[in-house]
Short mmCIF file of C-alpha atoms and ligand atoms in Angstrom, two decimals:
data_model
loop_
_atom_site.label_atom_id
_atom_site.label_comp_id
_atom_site.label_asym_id
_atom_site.label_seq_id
_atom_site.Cartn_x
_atom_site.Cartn_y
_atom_site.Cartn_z
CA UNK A 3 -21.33 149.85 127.68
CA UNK A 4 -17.86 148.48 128.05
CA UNK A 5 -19.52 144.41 129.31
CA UNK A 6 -21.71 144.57 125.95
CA UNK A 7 -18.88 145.34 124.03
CA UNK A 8 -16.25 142.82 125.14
CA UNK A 9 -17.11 139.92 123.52
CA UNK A 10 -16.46 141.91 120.05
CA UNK A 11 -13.49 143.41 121.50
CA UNK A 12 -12.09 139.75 122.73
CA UNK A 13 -12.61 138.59 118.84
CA UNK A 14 -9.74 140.32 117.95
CA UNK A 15 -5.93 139.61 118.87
CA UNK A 16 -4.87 141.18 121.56
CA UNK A 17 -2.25 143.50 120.42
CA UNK A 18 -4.64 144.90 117.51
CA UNK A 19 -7.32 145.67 120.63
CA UNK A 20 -5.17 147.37 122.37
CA UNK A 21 -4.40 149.68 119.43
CA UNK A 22 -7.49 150.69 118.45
CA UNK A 23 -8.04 151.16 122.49
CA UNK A 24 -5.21 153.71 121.80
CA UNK A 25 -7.05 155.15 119.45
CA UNK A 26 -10.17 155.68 120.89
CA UNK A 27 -8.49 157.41 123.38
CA UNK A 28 -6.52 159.66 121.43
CA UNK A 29 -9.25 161.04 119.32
CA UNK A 30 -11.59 161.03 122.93
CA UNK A 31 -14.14 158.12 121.41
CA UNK A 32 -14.65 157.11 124.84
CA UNK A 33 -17.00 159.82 125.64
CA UNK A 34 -19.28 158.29 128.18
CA UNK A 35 -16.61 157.35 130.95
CA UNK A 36 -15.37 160.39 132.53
CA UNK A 37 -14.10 160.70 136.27
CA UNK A 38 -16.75 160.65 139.26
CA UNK A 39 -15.96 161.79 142.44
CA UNK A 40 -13.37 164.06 142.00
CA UNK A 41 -11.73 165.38 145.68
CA UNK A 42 -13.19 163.12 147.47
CA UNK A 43 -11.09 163.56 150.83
CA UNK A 44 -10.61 159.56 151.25
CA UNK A 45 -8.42 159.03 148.01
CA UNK A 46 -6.29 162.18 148.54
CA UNK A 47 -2.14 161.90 148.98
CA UNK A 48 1.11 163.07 147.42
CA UNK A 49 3.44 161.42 145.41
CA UNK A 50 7.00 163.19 145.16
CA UNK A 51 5.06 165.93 146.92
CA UNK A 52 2.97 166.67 144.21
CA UNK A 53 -0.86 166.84 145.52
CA UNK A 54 -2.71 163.20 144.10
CA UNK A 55 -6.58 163.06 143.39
CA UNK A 56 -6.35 159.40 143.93
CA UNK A 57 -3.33 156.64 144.47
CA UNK A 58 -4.65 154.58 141.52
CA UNK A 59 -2.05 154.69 138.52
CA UNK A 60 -1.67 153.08 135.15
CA UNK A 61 1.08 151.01 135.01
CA UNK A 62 3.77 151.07 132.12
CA UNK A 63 3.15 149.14 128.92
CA UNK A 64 0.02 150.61 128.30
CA UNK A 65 0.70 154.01 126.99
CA UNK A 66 4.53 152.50 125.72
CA UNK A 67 5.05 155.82 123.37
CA UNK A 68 3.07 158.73 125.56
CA UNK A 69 0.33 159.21 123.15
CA UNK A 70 -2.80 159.29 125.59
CA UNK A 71 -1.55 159.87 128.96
CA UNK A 72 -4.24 163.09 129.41
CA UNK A 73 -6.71 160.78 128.27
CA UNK A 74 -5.89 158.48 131.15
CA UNK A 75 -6.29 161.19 133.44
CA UNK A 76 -10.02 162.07 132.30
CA UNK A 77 -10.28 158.85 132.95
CA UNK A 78 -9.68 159.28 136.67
CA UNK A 79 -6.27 157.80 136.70
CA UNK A 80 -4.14 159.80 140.03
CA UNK A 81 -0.73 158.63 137.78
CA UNK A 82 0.11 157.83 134.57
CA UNK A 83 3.29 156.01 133.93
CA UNK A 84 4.41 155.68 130.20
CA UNK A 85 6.83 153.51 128.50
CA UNK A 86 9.22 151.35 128.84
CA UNK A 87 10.71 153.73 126.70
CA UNK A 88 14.41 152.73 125.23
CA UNK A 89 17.11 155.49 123.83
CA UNK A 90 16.42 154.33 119.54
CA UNK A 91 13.16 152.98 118.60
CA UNK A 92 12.86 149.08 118.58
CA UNK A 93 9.73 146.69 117.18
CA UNK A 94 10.22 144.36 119.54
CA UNK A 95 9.58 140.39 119.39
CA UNK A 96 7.94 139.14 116.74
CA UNK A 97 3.54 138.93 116.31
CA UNK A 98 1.38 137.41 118.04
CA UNK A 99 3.37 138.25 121.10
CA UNK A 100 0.28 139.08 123.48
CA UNK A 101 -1.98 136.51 124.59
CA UNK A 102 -5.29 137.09 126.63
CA UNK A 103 -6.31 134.39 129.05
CA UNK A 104 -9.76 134.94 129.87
CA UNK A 105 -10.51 132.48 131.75
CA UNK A 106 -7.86 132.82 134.54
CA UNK A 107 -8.04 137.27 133.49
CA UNK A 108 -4.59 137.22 132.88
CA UNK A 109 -2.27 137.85 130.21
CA UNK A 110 0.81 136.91 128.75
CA UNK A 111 3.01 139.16 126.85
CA UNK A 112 6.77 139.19 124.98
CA UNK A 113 6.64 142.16 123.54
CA UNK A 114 10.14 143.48 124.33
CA UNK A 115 10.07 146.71 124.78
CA UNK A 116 8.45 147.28 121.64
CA UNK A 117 8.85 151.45 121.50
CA UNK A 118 9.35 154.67 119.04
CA UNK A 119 12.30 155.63 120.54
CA UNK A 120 13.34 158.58 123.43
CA UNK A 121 13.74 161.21 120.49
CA UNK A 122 10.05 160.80 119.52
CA UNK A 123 8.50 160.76 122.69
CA UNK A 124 10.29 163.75 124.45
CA UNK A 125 8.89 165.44 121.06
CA UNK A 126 5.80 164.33 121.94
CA UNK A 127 5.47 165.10 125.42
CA UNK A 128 7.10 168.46 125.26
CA UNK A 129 3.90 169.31 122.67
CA UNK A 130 1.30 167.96 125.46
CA UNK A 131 1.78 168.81 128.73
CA UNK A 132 0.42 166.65 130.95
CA UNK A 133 -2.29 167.16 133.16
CA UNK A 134 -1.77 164.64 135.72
CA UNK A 135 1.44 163.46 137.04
CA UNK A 136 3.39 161.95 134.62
CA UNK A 137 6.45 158.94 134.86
CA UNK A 138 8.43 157.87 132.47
CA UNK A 139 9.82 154.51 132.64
CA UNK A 140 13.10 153.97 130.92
CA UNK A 141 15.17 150.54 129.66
CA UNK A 142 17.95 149.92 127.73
CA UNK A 143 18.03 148.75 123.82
CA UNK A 144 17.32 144.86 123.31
CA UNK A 145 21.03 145.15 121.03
CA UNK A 146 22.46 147.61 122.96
CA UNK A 147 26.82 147.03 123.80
CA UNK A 148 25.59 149.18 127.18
CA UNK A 149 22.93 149.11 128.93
CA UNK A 150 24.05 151.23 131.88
CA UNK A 151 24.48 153.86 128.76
CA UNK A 152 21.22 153.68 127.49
CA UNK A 153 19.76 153.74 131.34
CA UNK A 154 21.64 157.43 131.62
CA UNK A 155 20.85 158.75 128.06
CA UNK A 156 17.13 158.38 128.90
CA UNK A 157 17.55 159.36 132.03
CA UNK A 158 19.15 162.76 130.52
CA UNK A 159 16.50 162.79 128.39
CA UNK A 160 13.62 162.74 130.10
CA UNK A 161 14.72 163.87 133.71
CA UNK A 162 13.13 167.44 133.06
CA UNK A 163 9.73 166.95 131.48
CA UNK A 164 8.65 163.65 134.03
CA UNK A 165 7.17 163.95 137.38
CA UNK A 166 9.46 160.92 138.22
CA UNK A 167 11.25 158.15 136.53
CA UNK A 168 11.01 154.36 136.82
CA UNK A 169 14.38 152.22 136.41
CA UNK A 170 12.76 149.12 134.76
CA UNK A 171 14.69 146.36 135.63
CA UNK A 172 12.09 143.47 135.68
CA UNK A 173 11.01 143.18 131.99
CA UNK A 174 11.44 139.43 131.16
CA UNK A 175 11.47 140.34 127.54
CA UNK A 176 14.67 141.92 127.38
CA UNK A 177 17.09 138.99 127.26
CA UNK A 178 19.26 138.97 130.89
CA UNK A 179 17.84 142.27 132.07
CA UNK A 180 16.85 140.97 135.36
CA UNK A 181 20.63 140.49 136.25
CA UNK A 182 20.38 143.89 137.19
CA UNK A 183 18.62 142.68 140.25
CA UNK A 184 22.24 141.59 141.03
CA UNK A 185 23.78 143.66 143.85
CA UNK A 186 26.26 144.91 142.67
CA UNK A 187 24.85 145.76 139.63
CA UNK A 188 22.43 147.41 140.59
CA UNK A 189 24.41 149.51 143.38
CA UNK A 190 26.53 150.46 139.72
CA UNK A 191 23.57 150.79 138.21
CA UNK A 192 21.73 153.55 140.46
CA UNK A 193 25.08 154.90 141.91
CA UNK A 194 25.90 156.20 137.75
CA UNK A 195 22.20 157.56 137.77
CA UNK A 196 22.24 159.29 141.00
CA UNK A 197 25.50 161.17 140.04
CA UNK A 198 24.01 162.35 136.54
CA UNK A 199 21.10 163.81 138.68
CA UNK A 200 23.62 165.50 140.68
CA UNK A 201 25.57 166.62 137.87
CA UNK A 202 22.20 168.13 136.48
CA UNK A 203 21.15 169.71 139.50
CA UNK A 204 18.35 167.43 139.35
CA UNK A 205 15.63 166.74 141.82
CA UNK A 206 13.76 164.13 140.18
CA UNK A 207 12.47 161.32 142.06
CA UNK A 208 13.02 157.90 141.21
CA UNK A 209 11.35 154.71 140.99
CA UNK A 210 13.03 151.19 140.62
CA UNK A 211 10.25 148.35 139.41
CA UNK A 212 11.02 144.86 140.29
CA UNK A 213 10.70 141.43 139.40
CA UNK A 214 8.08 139.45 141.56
CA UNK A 215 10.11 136.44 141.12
CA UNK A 216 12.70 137.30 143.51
CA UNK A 217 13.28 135.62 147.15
CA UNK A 218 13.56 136.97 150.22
CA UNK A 219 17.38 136.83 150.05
CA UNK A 220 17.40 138.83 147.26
CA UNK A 221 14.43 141.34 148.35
CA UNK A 222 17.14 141.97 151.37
CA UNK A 223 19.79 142.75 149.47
CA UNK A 224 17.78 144.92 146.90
CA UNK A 225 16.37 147.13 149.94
CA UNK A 226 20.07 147.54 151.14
CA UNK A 227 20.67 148.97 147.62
CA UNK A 228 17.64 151.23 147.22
CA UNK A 229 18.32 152.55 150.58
CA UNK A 230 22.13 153.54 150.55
CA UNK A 231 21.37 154.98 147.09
CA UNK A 232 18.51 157.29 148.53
CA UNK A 233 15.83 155.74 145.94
CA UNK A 234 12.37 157.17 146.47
CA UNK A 235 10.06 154.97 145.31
CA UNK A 236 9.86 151.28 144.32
CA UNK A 237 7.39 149.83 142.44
CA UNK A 238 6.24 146.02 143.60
CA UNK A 239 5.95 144.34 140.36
CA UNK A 240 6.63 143.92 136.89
CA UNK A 241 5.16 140.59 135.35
CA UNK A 242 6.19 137.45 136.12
CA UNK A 243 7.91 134.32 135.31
CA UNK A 244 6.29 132.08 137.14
CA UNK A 245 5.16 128.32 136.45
CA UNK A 246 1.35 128.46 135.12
CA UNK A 247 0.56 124.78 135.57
CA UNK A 248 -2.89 126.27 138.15
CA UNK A 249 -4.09 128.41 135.02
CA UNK A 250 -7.18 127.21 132.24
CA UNK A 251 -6.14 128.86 129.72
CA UNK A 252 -4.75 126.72 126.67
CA UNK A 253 -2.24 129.20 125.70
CA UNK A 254 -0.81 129.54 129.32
CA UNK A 255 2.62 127.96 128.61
CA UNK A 256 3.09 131.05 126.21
CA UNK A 257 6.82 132.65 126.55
CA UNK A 258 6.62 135.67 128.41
CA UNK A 259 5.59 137.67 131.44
CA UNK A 260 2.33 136.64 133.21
CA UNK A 261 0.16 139.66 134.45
CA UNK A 262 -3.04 139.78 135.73
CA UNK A 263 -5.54 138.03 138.33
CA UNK A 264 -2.77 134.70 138.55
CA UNK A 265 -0.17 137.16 140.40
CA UNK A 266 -2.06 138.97 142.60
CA UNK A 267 -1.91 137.21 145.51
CA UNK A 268 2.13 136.93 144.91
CA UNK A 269 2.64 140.48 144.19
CA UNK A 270 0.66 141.30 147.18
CA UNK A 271 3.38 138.85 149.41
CA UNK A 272 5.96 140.91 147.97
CA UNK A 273 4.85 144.07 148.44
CA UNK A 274 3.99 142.72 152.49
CA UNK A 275 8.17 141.83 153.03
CA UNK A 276 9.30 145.37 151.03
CA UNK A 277 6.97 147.21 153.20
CA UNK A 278 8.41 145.04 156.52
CA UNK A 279 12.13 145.92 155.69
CA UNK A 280 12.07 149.22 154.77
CA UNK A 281 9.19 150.40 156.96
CA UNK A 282 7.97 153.65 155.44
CA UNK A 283 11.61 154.62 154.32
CA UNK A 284 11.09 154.23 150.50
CA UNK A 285 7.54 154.28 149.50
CA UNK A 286 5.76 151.29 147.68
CA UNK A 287 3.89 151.78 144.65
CA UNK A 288 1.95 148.22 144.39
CA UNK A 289 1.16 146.44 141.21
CA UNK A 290 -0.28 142.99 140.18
CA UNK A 291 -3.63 141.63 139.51
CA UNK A 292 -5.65 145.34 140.51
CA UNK A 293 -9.38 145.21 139.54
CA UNK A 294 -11.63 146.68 142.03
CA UNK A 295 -11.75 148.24 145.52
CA UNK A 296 -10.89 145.20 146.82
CA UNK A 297 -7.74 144.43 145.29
CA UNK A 298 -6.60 147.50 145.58
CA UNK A 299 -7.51 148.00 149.51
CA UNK A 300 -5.83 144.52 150.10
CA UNK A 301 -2.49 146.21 148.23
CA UNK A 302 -2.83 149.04 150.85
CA UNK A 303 -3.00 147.15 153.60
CA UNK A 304 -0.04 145.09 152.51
CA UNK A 305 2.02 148.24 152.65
CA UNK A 306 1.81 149.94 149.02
CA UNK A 307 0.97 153.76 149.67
CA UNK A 308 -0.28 153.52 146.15
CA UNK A 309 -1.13 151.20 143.33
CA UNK A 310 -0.93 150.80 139.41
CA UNK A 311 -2.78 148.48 136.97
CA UNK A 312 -3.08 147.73 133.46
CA UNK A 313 -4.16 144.09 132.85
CA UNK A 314 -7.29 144.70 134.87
CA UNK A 315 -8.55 147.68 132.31
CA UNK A 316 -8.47 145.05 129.62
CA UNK A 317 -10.78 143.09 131.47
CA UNK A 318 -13.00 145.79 132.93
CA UNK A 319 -12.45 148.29 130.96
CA UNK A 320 -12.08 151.89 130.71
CA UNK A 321 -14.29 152.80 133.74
CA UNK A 322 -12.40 150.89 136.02
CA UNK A 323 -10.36 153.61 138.49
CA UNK A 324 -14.60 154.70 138.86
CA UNK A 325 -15.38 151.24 139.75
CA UNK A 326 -12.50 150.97 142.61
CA UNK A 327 -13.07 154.15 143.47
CA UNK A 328 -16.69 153.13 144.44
CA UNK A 329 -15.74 150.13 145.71
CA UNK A 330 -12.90 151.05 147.92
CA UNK A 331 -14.83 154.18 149.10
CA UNK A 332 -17.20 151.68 151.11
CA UNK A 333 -14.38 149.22 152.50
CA UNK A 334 -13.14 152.35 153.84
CA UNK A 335 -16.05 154.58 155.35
CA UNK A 336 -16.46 150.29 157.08
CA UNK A 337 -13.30 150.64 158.18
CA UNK A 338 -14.08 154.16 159.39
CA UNK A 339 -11.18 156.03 158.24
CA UNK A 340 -10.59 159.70 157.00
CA UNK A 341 -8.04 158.97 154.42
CA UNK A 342 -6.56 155.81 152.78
CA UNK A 343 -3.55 156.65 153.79
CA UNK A 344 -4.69 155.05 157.56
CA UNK A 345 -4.49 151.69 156.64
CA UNK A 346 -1.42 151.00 154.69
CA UNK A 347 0.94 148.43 156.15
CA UNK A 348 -2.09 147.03 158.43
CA UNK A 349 -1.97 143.85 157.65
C1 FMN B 417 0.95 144.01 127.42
C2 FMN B 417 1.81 144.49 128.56
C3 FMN B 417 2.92 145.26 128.30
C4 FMN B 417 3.73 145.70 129.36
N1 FMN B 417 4.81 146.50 129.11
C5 FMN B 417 5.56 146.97 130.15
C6 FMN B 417 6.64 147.83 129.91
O1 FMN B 417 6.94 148.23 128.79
N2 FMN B 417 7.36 148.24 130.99
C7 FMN B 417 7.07 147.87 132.27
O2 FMN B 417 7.75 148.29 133.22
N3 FMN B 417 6.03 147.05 132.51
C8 FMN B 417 5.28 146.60 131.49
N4 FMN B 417 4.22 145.77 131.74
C9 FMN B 417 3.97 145.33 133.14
C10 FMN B 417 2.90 146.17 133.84
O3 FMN B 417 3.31 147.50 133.97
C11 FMN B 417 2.61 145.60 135.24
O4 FMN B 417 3.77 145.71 136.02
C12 FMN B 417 2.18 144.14 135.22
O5 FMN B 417 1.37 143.87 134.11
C13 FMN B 417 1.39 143.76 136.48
O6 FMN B 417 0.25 144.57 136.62
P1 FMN B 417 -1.23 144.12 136.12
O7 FMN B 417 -1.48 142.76 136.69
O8 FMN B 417 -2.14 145.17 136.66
O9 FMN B 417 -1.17 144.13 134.64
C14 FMN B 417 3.40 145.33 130.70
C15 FMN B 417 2.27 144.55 130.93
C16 FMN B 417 1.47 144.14 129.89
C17 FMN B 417 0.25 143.32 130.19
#
């Protein structure tokens, strides 16, 4: 259904898709994809000890104010992550500000954080419980005088209604927020975070998403943070920055962050020299350029114990987690394994 009904779908702009893909999913238009092969023994884990169906997860950006994330998991999605969500509302950069490359199935987007505010979506989520397990990913204002701040008020916020909550750090939207890959910064950053949670009596996990457009120098020093500050989870990548000279697409020299098929491969790399330095100490959650079984298998074997998408639902559509399900199921049953969980890090 979804392959006859992309090329009406890819007439419109981008962002005004993606809303009315919103839509559908809020009042359930979407009737004929619903999850197949529920408990199926290869896909099962735990993330933050809560039992997972499956380690596929939508990534943040797609559900930015936490309208559908049940939706998501009739879908079939193991993990919903919502957001970025910032303390006050903002509208973000101004339209068009997504771009869809079809012919190299990426896109490019400079949104900026583009969100109703914490206030609104706590209200929200408190009147839906979720289903599924649920993060919230948090970020400061784009005008904000400090950003640590706004990092702990959502924090506060949302530390007893999420499963777990990501630390964005990587948006390349939000002028200079990557300088929070800086050491020191960061060590500040997590080190104010981690004694809130203490103060709260909180066991929350938490997840810090980075950049992909980091060296190894940096990747070093960023484990050497995540570790001393006992971070559970870290999620290999946001979009990227990267030089698009390889891609077709005429709009590929569009500001913003580049998602999709073009940073697979890279995100992949990453995930392969996290996974090498920390060795099973913090868990990977991998995400860039997932599509099908494939993808996602490669992403396991590079060391993510699970994976997110987004960009690849916009090109596949909304029966996607079926389709790697499927498709992974066979690399797997080749590989003769019991559980998924066997091959990560065997590259
Ligand atoms: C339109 C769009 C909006 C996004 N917004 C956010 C966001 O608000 N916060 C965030 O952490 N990542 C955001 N992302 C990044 C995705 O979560 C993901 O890290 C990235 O797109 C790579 O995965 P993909 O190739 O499967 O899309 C966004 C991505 C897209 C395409």
């Amino acid at each position: 259904m979804f392959s006859n009904l992309r090329s009406l779908i890819f007439k419109l702009d981008p962002e005004t898709a993606h809303n009315l893909a919103i839509k559908s999913l809020k009042f359930n238009l979407i009737p004929n994809v619903l999850e197949k092969d529920r408990n199926n023994p290869l896909f099962k884990s735990k993330l933050f000890n809560i039992d997972l169906e499956n380690p596929i997860g939508m990534a943040a950006g797609f559900d930015k104010n936490a309208e559908v994330y049940n939706s998501l998991f009739k879908l079939g999605f193991g993990f919903v992550e919502v957001g970025t969500i910032t303390p006050f509302r903002q509208y973000g950069n101004p339209k068009p500000r997504v771009f869809r490359l079809v012919e190299d199935e990426a896109l490019i987007n400079r949104l900026g954080f583009n969100n109703l505010g914490s206030k609104n979506v706590l209200d929200r989520i408190k009147s839906n419980k979720q289903i599924g397990l649920l993060g919230i990913n948090i970020g400061p204002n784009k005008d904000s005088v400090n950003r640590l701040k706004d990092y702990l008020d959502c924090f506060k916020t949302f530390q007893d209604v999420a499963d777990y909550i990501t630390i964005n750090i990587s948006s390349p939207n939000t002028e200079d927020l990557r300088s929070f890959h800086d050491q020191t910064k960061l060590n500040e950053l997590l080190n104010t975070i981690n004694k809130e949670k203490q103060n709260l009596g909180s066991k929350i996990p938490i997840a810090v998403k980075v950049s992909p457009d980091i060296n190894n120098r940096e990747i070093k020093k960023i484990t050497e943070v995540l570790l001393s500050n006992s971070i559970e989870f870290v999620i290999v990548s946001n979009s990227s920055d990267s030089t698009r000279d390889s891609l077709n697409n005429i709009q590929k020299y569009q500001k913003g962050g580049l998602s999709g098929k073009p940073i697979e491969a890279k995100s992949t790399k990453l995930i392969n020299e996290f996974y090498k330095i920390l060795d099973g100490r913090i868990k990977i959650i991998g995400c860039g350029g997932v599509d099908s079984g494939k993808s996602a298998y490669e992403k396991f074997l590079a060391g993510a114990n699970y994976v997110q998408l987004y960009t690849g639902m916009v090109f596949k559509g909304p029966n996607i987690v079926n389709m790697i399900k499927k498709e992974l199921k066979e690399l797997l049953i080749k590989d003769g394994v019991k559980n998924f969980t066997e091959i990560i890090g065997n590259k």
